[in-house]
GROMACS .gro file of C-alpha atoms in nm:
model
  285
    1UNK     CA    1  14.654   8.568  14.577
    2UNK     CA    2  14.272   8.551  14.604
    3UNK     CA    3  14.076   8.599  14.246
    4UNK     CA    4  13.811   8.896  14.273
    5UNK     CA    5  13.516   8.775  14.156
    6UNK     CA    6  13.237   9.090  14.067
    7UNK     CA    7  12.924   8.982  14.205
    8UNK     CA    8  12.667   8.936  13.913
    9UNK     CA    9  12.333   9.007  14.150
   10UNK     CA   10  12.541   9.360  14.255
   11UNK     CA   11  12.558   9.430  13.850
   12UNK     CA   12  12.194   9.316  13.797
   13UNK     CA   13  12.139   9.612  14.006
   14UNK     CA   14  12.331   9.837  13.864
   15UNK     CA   15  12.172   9.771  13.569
   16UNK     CA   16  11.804   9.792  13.666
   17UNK     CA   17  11.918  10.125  13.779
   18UNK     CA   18  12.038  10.264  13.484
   19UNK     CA   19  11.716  10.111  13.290
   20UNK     CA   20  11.474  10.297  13.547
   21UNK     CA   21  11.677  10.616  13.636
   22UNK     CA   22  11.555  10.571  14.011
   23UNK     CA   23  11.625  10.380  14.282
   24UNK     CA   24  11.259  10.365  14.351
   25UNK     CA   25  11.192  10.217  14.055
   26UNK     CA   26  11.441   9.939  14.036
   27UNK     CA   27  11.342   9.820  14.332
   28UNK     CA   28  11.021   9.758  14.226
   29UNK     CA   29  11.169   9.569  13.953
   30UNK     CA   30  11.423   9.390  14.139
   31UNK     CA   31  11.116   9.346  14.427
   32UNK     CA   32  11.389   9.464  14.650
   33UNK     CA   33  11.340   9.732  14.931
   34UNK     CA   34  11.501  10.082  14.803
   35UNK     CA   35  11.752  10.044  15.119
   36UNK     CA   36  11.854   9.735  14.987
   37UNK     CA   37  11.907   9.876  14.602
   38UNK     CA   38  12.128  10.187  14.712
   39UNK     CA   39  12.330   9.929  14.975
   40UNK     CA   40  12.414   9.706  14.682
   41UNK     CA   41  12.508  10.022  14.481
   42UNK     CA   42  12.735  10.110  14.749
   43UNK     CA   43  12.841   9.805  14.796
   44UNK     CA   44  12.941   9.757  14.455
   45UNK     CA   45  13.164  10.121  14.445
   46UNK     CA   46  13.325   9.950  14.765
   47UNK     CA   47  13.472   9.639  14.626
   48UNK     CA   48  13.603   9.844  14.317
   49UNK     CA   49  13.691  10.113  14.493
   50UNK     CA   50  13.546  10.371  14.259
   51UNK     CA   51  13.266  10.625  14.218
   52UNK     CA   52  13.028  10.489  13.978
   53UNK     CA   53  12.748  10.757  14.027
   54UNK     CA   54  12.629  11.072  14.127
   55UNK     CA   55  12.275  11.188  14.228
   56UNK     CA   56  12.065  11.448  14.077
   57UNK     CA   57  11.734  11.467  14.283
   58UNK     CA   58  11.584  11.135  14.281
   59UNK     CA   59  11.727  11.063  13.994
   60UNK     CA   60  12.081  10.838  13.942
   61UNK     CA   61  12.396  10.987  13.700
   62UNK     CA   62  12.638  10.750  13.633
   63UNK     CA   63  13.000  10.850  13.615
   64UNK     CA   64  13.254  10.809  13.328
   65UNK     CA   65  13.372  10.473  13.506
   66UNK     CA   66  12.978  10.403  13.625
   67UNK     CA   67  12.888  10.381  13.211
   68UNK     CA   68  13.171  10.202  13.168
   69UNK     CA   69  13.111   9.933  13.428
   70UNK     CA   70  12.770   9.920  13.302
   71UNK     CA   71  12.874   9.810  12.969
   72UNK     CA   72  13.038   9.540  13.128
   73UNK     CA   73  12.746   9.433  13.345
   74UNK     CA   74  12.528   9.380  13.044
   75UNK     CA   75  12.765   9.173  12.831
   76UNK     CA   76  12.811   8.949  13.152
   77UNK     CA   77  12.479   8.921  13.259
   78UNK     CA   78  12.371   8.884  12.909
   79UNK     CA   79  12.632   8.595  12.905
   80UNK     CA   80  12.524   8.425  13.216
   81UNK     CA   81  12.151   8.418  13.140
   82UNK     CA   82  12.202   8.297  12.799
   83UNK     CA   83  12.392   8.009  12.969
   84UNK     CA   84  12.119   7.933  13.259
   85UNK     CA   85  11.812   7.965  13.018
   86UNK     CA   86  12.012   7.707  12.774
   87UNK     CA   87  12.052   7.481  13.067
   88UNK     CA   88  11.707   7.518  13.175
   89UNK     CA   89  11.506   7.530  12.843
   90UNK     CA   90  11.415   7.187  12.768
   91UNK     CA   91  11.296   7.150  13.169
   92UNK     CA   92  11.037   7.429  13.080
   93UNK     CA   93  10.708   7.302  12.968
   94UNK     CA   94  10.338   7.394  12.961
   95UNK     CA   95  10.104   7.646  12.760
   96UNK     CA   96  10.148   8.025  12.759
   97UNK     CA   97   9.819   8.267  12.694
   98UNK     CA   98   9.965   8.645  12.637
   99UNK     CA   99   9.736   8.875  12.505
  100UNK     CA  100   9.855   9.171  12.294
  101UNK     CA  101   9.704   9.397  12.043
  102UNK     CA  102   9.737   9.390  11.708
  103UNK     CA  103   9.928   9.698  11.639
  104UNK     CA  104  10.204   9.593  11.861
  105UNK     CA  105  10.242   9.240  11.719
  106UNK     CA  106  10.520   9.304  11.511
  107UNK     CA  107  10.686   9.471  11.781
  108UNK     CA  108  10.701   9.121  11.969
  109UNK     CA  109  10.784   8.933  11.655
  110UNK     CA  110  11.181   8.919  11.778
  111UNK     CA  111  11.010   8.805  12.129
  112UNK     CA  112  10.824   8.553  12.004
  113UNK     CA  113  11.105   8.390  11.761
  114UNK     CA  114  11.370   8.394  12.077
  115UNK     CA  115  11.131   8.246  12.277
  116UNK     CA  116  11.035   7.982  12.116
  117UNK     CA  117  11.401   7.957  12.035
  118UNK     CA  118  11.481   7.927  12.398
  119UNK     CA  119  11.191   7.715  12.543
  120UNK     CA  120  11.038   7.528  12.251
  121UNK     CA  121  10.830   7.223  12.448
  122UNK     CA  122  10.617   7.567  12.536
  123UNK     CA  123  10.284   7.575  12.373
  124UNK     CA  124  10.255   7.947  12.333
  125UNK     CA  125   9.919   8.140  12.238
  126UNK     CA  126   9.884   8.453  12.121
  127UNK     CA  127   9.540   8.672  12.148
  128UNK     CA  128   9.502   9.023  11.976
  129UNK     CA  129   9.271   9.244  12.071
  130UNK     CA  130   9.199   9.586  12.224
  131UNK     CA  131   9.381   9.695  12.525
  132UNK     CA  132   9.034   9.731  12.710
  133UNK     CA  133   8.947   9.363  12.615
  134UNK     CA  134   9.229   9.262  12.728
  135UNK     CA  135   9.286   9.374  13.057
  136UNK     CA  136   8.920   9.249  13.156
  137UNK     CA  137   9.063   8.890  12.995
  138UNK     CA  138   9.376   8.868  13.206
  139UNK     CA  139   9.222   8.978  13.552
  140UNK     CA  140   8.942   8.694  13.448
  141UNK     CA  141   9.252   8.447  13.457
  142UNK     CA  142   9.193   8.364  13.090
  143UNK     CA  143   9.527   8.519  13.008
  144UNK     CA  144   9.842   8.436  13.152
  145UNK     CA  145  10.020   8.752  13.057
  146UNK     CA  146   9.881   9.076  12.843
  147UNK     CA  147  10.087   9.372  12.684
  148UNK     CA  148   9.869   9.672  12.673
  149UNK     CA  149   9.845   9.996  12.670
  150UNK     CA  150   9.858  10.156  13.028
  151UNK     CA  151   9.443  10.299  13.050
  152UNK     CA  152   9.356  10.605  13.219
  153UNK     CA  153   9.085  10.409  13.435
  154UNK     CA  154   9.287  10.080  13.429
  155UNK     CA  155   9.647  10.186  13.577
  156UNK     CA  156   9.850   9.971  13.717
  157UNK     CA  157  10.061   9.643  13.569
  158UNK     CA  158  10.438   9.656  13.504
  159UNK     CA  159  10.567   9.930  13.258
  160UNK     CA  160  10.795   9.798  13.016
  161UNK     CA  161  10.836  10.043  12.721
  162UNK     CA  162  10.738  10.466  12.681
  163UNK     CA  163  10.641  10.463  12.323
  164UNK     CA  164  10.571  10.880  12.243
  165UNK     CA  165  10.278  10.945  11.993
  166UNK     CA  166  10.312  11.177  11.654
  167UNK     CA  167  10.077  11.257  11.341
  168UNK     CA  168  10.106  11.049  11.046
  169UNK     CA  169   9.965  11.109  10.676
  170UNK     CA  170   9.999  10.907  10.387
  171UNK     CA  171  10.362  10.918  10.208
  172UNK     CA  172  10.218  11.016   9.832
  173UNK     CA  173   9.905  11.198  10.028
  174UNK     CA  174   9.756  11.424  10.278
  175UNK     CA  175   9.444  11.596  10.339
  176UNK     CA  176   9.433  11.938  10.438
  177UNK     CA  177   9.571  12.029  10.810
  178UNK     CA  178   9.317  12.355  10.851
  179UNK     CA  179   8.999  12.309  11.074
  180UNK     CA  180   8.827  12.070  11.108
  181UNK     CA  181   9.090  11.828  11.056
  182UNK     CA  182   9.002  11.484  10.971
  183UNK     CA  183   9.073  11.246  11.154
  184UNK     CA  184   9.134  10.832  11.139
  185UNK     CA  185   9.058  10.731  11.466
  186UNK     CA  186   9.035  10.426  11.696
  187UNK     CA  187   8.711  10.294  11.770
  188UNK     CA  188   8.543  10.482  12.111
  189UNK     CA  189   8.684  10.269  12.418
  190UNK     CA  190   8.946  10.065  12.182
  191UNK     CA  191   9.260  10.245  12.315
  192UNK     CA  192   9.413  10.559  12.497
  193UNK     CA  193   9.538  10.725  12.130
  194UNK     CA  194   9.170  10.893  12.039
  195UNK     CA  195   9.134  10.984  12.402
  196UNK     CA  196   9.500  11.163  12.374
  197UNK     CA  197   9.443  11.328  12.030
  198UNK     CA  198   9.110  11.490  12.107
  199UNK     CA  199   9.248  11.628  12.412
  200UNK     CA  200   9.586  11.738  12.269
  201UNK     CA  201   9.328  11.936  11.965
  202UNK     CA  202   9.134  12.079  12.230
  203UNK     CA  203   9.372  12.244  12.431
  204UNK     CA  204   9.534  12.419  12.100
  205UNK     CA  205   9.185  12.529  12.039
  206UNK     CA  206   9.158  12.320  11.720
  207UNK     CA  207   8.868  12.185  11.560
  208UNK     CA  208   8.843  11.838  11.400
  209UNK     CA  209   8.638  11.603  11.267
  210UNK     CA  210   8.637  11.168  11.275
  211UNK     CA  211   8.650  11.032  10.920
  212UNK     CA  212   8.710  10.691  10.984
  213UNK     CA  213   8.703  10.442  11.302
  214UNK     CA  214   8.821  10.106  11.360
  215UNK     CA  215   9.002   9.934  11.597
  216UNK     CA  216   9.342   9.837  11.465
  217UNK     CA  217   9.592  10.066  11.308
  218UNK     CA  218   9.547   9.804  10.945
  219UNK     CA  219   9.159   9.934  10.922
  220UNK     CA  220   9.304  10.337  10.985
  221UNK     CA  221   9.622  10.279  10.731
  222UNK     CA  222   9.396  10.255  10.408
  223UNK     CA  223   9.205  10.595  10.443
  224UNK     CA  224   9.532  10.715  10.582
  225UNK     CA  225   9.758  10.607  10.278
  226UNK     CA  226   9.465  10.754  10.026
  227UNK     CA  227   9.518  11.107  10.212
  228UNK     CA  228   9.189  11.113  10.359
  229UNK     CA  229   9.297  11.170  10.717
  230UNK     CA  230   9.545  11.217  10.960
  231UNK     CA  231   9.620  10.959  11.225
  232UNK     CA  232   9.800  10.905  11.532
  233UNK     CA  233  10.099  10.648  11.594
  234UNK     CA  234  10.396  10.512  11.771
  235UNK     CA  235  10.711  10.500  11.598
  236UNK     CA  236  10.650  10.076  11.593
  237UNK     CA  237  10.300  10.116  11.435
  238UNK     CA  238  10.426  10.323  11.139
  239UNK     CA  239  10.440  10.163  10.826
  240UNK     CA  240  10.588  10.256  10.473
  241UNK     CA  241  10.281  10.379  10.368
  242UNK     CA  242  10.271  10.661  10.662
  243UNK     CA  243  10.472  10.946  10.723
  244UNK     CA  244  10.536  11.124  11.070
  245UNK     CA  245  10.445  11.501  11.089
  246UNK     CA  246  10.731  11.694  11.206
  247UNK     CA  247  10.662  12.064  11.425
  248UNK     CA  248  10.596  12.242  11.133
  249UNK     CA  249  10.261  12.079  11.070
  250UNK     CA  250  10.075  12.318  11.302
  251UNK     CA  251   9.959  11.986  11.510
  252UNK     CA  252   9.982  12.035  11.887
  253UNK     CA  253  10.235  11.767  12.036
  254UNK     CA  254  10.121  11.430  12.196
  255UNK     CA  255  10.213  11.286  12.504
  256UNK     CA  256  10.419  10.984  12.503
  257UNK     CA  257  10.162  10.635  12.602
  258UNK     CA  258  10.296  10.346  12.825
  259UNK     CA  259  10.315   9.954  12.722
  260UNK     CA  260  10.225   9.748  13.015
  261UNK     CA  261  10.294   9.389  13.112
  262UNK     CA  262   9.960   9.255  13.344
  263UNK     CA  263   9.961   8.941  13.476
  264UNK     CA  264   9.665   8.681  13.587
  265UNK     CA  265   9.613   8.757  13.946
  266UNK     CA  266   9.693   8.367  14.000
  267UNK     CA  267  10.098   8.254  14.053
  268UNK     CA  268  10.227   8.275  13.747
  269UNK     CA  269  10.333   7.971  13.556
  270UNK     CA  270  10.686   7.894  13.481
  271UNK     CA  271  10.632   7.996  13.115
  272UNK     CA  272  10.492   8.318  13.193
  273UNK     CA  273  10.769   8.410  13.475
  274UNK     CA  274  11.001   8.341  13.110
  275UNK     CA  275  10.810   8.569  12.913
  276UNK     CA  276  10.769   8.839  13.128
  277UNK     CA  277  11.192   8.849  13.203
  278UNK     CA  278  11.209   8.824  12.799
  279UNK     CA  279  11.008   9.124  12.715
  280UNK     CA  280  11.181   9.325  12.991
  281UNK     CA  281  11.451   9.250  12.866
  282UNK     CA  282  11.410   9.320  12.503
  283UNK     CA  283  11.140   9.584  12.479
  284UNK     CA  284  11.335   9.835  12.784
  285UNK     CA  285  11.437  10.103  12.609
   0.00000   0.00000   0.00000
């Protein structure tokens, strides 16, 4: 009797689908056409002989045995790249320029510690800076790879990671939340969160004023701690020192920001094609 064998690019598919929730979307992932995504979906119900999802507009439901199959997929795939990258690690060599800013640092510090873990004859280089800086560094070809925030005028770039924003205050201290409330701010043209927050205050008709500027969230956190002002974060960039204000505050609600992966517009190195897979892989939600 023949041994069925599940095909591991079908369940790579399956689960780019369930990370992206379209078809569209994991196609552009899996830089497949969307006919070929929602063949290999088919496909896949076709050699099992079961139902694994159910449409709901453009978006994809899986069923009961869909979720279940897709627990599957990740344990094996997980399995099977852990295997090839162990096999290939010690052939991967060269030097790796990703630029990041400093508030999402320790976000990547898993990243960078399995990375190096992986390929360690990889001379990797980190740059922090503002998003802004950084996108005009990586189009320059100065940067291999850059993990920014997605900019209103700069779209574009992979998106990785939907980080949504909230108010923060000090633990021990707040200021006052009645008009005008003071703000700690990023520095004009640093990132997309003072952009957000003013326009989030000025639809609720609030009035506010900045009472400190800088350009990383470790210049904000100090007048933030005292109780000086209120500031705005993701849930990585909040620290014990900072505590997130709930509905109750009387603060309108922010939008959620986007983490994007940009790459040199040169063929990407080796190293960087390894990176890029690695923060996909750890940073999807």
């Amino acid at each position: 009797m023949r041994v069925r064998t599940l095909d591991l690019n079908l369940l790579r598919t399956l689960v780019a689908i369930a990370d992206t929730g379209t078809v569209t979307t994991a196609a552009k992932r899996l830089a497949y056409t969307q006919s070929t995504v929602s063949m290999q979906l088919h496909r896949l119900e076709t050699q099992l002989d079961i139902t694994l999802h159910e449409r709901e507009g453009r978006r994809i439901r899986f069923t009961a045995e869909g979720e279940r199959l897709l627990g599957h997929a990740r344990r094996l795939l997980s399995a099977h790249d852990d295997a090839l990258s162990d096999m290939q690690a010690q052939t991967v060599t060269g030097e790796l320029n990703l630029g990041v800013p400093d508030d999402y640092a320790s976000l990547l510090t898993s990243v960078f510690s399995h990375f190096h873990q992986l390929y360690p004859a990889v001379r990797l280089q980190v740059t922090c800076a503002p998003s802004a800086v950084l996108m005009t560094r990586v189009k320059a070809n100065e940067l291999d790879l850059a993990m920014v925030t997605r900019q209103r005028h700069s779209p574009g770039g992979e998106m990785i990671r939907r980080e949504p924003l909230s108010w923060a205050v000090g633990l021990q201290h707040q200021p006052s939340l009645a008009d005008p409330i003071p703000l700690a701010l990023y520095s004009p043209g640093a990132d997309v969160f003072r952009e957000l927050a003013e326009g989030a205050l000025l639809a609720a008709g609030r009035d506010w004023r900045v009472a400190y500027t800088s350009q990383s969230m470790a210049g904000l956190a100090p007048i933030v701690s005292a109780g000086l002002a209120v500031v705005v974060v993701t849930r990585s960039m909040l620290t014990p020192e900072l505590r997130p204000l709930d509905d109750t505050s009387g603060l309108p609600a922010l939008p959620s920001i986007e983490l994007a992966l940009h790459r040199a517009p040169r063929r990407p190195t080796e190293p960087a094609r390894r990176m890029a897979q690695l923060l996909r892989e750890r940073l999807a939600p």
